Short mmCIF file of C-alpha atoms and ligand atoms in Angstrom, two decimals:
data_model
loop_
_atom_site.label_atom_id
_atom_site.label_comp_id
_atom_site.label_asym_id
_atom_site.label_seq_id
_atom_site.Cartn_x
_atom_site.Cartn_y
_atom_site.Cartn_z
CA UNK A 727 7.18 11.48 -1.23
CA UNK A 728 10.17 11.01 -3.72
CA UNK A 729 9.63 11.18 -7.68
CA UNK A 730 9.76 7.58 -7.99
CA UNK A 731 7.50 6.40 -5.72
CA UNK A 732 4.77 9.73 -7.05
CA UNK A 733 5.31 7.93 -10.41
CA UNK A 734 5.39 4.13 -9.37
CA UNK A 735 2.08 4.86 -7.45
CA UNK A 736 0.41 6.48 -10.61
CA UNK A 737 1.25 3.80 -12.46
CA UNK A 738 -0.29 1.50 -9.97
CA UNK A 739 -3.34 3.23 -10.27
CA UNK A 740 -3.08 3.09 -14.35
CA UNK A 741 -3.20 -0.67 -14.03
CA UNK A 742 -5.98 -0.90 -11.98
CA UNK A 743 -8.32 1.10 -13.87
CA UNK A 744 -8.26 -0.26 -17.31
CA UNK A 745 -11.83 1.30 -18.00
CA UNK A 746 -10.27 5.05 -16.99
CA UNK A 747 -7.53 4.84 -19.35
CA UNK A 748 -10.14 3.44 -22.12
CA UNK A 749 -12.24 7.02 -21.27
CA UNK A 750 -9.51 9.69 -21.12
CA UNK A 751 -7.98 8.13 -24.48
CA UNK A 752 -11.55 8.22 -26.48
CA UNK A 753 -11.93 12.09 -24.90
CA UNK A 754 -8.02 12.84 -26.69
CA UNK A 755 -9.09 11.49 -29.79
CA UNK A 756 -12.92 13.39 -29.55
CA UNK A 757 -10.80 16.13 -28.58
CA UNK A 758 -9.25 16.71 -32.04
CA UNK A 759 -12.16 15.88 -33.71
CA UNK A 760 -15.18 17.42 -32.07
CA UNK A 761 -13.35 20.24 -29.50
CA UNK A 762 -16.93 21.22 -28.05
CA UNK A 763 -18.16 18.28 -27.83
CA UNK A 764 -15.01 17.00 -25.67
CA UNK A 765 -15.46 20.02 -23.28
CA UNK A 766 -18.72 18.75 -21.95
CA UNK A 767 -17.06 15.31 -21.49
CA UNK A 768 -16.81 15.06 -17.73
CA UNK A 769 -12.48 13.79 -17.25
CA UNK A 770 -12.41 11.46 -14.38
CA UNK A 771 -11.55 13.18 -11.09
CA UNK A 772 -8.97 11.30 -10.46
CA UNK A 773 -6.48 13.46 -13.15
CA UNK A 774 -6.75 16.08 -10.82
CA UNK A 775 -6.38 14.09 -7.56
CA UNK A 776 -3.55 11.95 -8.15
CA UNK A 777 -4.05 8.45 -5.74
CA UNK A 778 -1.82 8.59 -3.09
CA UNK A 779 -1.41 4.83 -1.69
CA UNK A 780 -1.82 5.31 2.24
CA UNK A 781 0.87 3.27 3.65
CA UNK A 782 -0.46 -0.58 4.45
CA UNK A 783 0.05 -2.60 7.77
CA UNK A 784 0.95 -6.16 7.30
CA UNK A 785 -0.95 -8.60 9.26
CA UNK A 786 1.67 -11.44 9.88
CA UNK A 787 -0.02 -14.82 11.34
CA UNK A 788 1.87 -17.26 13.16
CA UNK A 789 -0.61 -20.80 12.87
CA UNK A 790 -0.16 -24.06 13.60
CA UNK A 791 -2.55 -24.73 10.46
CA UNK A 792 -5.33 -23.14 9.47
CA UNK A 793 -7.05 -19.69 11.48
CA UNK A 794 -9.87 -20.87 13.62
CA UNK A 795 -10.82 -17.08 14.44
CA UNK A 796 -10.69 -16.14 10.14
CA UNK A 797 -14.13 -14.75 10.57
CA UNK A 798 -13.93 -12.44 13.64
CA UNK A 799 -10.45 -10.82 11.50
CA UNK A 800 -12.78 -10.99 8.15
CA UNK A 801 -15.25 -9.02 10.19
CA UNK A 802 -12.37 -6.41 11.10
CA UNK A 803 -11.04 -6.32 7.43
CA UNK A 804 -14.45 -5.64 5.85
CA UNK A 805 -15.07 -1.89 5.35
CA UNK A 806 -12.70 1.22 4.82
CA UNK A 807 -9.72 -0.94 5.16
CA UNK A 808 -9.47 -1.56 1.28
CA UNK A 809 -5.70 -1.78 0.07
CA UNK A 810 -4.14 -0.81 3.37
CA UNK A 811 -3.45 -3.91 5.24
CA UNK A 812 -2.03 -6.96 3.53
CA UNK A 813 -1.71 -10.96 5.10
CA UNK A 814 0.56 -13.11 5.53
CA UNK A 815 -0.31 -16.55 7.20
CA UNK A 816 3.02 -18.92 8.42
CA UNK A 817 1.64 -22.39 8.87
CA UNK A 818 3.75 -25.63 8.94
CA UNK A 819 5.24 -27.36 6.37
CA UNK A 820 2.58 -29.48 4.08
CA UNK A 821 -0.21 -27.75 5.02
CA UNK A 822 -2.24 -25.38 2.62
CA UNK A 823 -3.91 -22.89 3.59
CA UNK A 824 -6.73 -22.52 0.32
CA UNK A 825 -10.21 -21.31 0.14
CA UNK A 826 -11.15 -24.82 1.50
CA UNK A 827 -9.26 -24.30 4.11
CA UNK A 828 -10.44 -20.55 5.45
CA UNK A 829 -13.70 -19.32 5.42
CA UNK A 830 -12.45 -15.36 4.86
CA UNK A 831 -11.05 -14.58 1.21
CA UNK A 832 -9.05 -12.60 3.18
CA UNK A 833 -6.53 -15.46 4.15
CA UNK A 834 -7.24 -17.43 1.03
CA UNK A 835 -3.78 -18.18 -0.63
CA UNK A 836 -2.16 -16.14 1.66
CA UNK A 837 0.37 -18.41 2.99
CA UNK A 838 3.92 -17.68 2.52
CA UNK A 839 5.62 -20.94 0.27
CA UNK A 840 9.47 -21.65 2.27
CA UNK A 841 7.66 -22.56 5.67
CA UNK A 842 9.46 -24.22 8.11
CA UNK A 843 8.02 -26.35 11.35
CA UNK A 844 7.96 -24.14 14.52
CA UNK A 845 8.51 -25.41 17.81
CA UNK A 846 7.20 -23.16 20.53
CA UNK A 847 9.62 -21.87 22.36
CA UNK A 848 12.66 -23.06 19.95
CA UNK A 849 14.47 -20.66 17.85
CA UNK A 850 12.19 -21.81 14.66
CA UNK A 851 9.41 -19.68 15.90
CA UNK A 852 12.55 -16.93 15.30
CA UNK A 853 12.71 -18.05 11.46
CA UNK A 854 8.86 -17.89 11.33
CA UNK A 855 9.14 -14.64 12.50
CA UNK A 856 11.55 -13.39 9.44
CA UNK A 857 10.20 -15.45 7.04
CA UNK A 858 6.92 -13.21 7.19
CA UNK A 859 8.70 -9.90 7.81
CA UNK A 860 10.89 -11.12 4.41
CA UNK A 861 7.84 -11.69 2.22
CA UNK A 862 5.84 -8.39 4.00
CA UNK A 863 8.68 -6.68 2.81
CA UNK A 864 8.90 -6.98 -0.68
CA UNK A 865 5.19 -4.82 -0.70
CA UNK A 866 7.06 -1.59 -0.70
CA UNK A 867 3.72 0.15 1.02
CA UNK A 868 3.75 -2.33 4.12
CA UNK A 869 4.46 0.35 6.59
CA UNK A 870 4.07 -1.54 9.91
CA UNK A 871 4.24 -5.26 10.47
CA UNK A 872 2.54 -6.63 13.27
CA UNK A 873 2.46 -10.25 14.64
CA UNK A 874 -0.14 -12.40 15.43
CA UNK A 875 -1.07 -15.71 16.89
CA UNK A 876 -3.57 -17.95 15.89
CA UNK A 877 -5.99 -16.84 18.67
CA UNK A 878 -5.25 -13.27 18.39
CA UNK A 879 -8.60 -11.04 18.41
CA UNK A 880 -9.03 -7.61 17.11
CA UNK A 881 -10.29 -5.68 19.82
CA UNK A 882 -11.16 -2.51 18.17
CA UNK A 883 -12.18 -1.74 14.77
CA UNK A 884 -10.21 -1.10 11.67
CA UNK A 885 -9.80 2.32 11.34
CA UNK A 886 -9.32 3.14 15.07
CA UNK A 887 -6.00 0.26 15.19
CA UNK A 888 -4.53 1.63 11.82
CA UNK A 889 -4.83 5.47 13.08
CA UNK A 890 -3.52 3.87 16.66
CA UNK A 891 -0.29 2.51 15.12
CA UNK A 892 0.31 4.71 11.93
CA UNK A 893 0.16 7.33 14.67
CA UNK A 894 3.10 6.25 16.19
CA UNK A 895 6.62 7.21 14.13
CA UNK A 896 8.59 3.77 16.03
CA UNK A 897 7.69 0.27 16.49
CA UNK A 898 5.26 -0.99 19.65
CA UNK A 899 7.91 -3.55 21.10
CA UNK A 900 8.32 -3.77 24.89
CA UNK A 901 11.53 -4.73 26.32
CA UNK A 902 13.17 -4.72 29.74
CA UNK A 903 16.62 -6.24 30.76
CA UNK A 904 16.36 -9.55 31.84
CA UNK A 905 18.37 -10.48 34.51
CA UNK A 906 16.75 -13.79 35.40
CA UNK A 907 19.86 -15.97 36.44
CA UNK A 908 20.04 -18.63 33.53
CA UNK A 909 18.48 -16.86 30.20
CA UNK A 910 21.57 -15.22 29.44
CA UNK A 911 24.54 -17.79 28.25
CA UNK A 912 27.62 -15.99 28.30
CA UNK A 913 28.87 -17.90 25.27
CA UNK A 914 26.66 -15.35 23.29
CA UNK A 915 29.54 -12.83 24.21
CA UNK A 916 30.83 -10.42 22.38
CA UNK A 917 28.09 -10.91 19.72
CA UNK A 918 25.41 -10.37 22.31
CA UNK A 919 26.90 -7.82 25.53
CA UNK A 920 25.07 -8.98 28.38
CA UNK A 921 23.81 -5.25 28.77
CA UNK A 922 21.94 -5.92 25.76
CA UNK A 923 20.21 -8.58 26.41
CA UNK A 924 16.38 -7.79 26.87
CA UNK A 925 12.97 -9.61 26.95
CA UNK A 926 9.76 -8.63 25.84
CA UNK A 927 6.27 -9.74 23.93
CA UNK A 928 6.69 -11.56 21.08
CA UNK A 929 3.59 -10.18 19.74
CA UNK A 930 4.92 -6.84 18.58
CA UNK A 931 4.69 -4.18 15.96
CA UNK A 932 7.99 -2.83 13.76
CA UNK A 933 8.40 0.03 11.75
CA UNK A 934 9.80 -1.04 8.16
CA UNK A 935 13.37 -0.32 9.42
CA UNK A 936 13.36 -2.33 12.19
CA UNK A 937 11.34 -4.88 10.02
CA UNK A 938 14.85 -4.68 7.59
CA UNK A 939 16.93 -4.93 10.35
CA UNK A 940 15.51 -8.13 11.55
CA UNK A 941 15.50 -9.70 7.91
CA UNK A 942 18.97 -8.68 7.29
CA UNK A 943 20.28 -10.17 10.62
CA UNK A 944 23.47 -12.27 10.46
CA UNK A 945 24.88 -12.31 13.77
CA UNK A 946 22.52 -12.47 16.38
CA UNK A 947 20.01 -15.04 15.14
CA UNK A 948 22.85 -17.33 14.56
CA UNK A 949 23.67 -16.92 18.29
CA UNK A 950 20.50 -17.83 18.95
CA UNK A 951 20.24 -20.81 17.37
CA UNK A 952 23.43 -21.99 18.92
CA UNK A 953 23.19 -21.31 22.58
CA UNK A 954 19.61 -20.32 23.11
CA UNK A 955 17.83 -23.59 23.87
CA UNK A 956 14.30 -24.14 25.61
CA UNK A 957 14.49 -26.03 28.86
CA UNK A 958 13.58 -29.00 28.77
CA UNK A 959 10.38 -29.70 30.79
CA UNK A 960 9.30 -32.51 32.87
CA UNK A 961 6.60 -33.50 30.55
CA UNK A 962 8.92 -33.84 27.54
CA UNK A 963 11.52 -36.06 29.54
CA UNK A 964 10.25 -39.32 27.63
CA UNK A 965 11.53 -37.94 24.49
CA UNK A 966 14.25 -36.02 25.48
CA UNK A 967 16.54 -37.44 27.47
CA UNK A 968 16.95 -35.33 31.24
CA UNK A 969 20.33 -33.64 30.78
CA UNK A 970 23.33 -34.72 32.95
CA UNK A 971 23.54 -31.18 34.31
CA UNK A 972 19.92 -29.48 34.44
CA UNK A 973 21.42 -26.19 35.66
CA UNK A 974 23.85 -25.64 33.10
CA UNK A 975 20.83 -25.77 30.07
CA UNK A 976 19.65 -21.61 29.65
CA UNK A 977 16.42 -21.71 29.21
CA UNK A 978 16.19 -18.68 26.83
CA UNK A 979 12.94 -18.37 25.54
CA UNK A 980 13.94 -17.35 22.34
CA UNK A 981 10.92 -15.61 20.91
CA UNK A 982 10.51 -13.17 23.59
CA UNK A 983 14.01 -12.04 23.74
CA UNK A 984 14.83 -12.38 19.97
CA UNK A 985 13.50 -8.71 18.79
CA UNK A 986 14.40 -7.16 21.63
CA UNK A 987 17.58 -7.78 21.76
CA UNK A 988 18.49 -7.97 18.25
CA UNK A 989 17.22 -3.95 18.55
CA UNK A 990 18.96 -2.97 21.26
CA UNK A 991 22.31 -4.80 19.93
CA UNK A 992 22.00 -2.53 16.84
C1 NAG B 1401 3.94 -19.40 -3.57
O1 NAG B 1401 3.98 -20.37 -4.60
C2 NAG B 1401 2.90 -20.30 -5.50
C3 NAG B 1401 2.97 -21.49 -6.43
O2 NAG B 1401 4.28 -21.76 -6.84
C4 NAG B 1401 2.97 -18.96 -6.23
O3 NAG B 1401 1.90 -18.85 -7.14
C5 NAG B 1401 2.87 -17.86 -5.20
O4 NAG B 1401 3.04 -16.60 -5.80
C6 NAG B 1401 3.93 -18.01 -4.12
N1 NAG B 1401 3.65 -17.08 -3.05
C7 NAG B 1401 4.55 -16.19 -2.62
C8 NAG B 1401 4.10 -15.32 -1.50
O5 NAG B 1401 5.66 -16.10 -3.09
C1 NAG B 1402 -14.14 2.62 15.59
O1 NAG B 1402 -13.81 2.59 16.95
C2 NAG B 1402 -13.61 3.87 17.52
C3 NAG B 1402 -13.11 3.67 18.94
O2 NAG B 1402 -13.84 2.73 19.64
C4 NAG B 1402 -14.92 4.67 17.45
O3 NAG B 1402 -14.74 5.94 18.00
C5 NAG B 1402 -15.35 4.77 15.99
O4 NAG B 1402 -16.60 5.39 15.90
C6 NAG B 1402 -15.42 3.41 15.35
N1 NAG B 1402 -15.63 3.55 13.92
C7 NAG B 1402 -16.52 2.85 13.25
C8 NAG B 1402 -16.59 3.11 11.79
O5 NAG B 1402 -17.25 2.06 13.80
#
């Protein structure tokens, strides 16, 4: 732990416990008066035991709207898991996501504000994606970021998934080449070296550097957005016209490729 962050978490703790300042300053001042009397006032442990801040994992929802499964994750947050897991809910554009909205307090004004509308499958759900890791990062004890769906479950307790990934030193991302004829358009060349171009979950886990180096991406997400489309499927041919040429289109999947290869390219 460096100096700074010993002395920023202190001072976290100083803020938080208004009523243990209040006691250690009224046993200074008994101090000088009454010296025996201040030696039977018990100091609060914590002087001795500094709080350390255990590092948090940030819980980063991708909804449509609102979280139809709030109470199974408001089940899972109850308990030991005080101050080491933060939320952050995307939802579309117009939608608030307030305590009449959610049943947990746990995703009560936990949306982040500059939203944007996600189409599955589109390179939006990529933007979603950062958006969350962006805010998530500005908590400088968000440790591990992990995203979620709307119907995401926990399916073991609290404490056993935060010793499972704080356990681990790197991020939980799978990723494979992808050599499916079509995903990769070779106009993403040189920006994106077909040897680097991988496919995986979308629903991953990143360490905070891999977190920064998603966020601070200028290359590759642009090259997503420009020649990684989705496919246009037979049941969305009344509003999108069937292109002239339906093998030329790459259907990219852009979420499940994004991470991945964004990793691997750096
Ligand atoms: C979102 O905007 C509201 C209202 O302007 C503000 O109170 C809140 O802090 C913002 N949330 C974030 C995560 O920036
Ligand atoms: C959490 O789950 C783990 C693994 O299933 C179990 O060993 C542990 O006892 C559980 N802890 C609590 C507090 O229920």
């Amino acid at each position: 732990m460096t100096r700074r962050s010993s002395s920023q978490k202190f001072h976290h703790r100083w803020k938080r416990k208004p009523l243990a300042m209040l006691l250690i300053c009224f046993c200074l001042a008994t101090f000088v008066l009454m010296e025996s009397q201040c030696s039977r006032i018990k100091m609060p442990t914590f002087i001795s035991r500094p709080f350390i801040q255990k590092p948090k994992i940030a819980f980063l929802f991708i909804a449509r709207n609102r979280i139809p499964l709030d109470m199974v994750w408001d089940a899972f947050f109850r308990g030991d898991s005080e101050n080491i897991f933060s939320v952050y809910v995307h939802s579309r554009p117009g939608f608030l996501l307030n305590s009449a909205m959610t049943r947990s307090a746990y995703f009560s004004n936990r949306q982040v504000n500059e939203s944007v509308q996600v189409d599955w499958g589109e390179a939006s759900m990529i933007q979603a994606e950062r958006i969350l890791l962006r805010n998530a990062l500005m908590d400088h004890y968000n440790e591990r970021f992990l995203f979620l769906s709307d119907s995401c479950i926990p399916l073991y307790n609290f404490s056993y998934t935060y010793d499972y990934i704080m356990s681990a030193s790197t991020s939980f991302v799978d990723s494979f080449a992808d050599t499916k004829e079509g995903r990769y358009n070779p106009n993403m060349h040189p920006v994106i070296p077909v040897e680097n171009w991988r496919k995986g979950s979308q629903w991953a886990v990143l360490t905070r550097k891999h977190a920064e180096i998603v966020v601070q991406d200028d290359t590759v997400y642009p090259t997503f957005e420009r020649h990684c489309k989705k496919k246009s499927l037979p049941e969305f041919w009344r509003d999108h016209p069937l292109p002239a040429d339906g093998s030329k289109e790459h259907n990219c999947i852009p979420d499940e490729h994004y991470v991945q290869t964004l990793l691997a390219v750096s």
